[in-house]
PDB file of C-alpha atoms in Angstrom:
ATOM      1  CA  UNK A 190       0.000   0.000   0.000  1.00  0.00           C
ATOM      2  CA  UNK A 191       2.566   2.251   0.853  1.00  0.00           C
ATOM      3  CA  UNK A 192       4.572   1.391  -2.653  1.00  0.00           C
ATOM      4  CA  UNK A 193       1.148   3.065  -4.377  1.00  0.00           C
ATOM      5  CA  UNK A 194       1.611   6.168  -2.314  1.00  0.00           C
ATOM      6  CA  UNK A 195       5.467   6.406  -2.811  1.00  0.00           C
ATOM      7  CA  UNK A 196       4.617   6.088  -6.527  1.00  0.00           C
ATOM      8  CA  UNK A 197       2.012   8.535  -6.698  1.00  0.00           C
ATOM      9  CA  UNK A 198       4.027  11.099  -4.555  1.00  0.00           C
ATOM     10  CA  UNK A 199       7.039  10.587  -7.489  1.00  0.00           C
ATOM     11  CA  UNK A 200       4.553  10.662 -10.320  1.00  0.00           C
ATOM     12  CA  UNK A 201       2.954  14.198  -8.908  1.00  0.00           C
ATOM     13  CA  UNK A 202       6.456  15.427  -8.473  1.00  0.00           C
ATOM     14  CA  UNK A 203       7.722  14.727 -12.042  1.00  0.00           C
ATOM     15  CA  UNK A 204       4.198  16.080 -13.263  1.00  0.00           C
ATOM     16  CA  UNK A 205       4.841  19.414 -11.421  1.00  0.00           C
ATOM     17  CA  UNK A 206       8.389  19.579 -12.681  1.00  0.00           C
ATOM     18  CA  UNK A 207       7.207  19.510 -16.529  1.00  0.00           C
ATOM     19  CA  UNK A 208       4.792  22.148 -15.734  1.00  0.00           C
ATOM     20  CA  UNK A 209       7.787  24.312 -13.888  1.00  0.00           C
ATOM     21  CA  UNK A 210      10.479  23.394 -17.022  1.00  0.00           C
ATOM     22  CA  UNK A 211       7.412  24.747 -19.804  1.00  0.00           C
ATOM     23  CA  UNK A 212       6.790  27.882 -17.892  1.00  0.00           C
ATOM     24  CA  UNK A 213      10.834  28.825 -17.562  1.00  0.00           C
ATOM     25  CA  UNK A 214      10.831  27.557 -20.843  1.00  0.00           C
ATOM     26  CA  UNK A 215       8.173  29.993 -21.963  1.00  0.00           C
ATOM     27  CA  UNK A 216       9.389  32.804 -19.788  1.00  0.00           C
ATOM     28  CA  UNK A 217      12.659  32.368 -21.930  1.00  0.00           C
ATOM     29  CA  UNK A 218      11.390  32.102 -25.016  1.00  0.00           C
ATOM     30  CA  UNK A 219       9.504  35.548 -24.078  1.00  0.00           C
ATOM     31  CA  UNK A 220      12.450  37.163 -22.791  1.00  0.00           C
ATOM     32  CA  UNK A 221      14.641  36.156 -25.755  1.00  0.00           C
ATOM     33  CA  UNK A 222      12.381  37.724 -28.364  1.00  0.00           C
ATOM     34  CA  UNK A 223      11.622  41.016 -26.258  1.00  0.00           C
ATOM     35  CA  UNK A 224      15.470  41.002 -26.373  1.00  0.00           C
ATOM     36  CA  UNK A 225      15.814  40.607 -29.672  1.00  0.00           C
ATOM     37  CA  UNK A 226      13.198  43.218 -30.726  1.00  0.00           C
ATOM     38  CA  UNK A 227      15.272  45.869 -28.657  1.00  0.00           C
ATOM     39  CA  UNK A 228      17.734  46.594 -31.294  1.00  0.00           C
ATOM     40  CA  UNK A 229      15.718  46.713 -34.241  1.00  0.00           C
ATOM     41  CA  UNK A 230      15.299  50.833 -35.570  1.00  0.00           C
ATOM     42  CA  UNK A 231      11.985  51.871 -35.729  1.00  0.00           C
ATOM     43  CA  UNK A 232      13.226  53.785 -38.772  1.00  0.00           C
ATOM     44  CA  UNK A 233      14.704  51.228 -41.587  1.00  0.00           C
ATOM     45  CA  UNK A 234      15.685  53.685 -43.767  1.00  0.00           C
ATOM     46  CA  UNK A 235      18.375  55.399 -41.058  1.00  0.00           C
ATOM     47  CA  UNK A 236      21.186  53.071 -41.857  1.00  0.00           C
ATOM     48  CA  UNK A 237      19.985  53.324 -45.800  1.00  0.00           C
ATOM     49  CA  UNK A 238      23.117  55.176 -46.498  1.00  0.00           C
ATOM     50  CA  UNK A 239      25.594  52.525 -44.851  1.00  0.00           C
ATOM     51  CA  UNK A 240      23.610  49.645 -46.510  1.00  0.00           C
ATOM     52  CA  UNK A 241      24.233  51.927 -50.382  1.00  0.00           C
ATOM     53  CA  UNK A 242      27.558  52.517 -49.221  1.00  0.00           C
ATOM     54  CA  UNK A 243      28.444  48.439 -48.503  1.00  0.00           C
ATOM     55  CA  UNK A 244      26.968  47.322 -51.882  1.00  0.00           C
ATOM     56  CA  UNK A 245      28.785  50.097 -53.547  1.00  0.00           C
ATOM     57  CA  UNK A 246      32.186  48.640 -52.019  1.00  0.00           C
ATOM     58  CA  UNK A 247      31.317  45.013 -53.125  1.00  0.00           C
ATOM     59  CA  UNK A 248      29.254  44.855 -56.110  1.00  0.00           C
TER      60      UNK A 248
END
């Protein structure tokens, strides 16, 4: 009888840590592309000149 609980106790336990691993997992995913979103200019057209320049230079 005892075995059952033990089981069930381990079971629960490895249920709840899936459930903790998604959410970081989420919450990194999340962070990540917030991060990644930081850098990009609202204005494309800003580094236009440095873009004409470069493919001036190689082609």
């Amino acid at each position: 009888m005892s075995d059952e609980i033990k089981h069930a106790g381990i079971k629960g336990y490895v249920i709840m840590g899936g459930v903790v691993a998604f959410l970081l997992f989420v919450v990194l995913v999340i962070y990540l592309y917030k991060a990644n979103q930081a850098f990009v200019p609202e204005d494309p057209e800003l580094y236009g000149t440095l873009i004409n320049g470069m493919r001036g230079l190689w082609g």
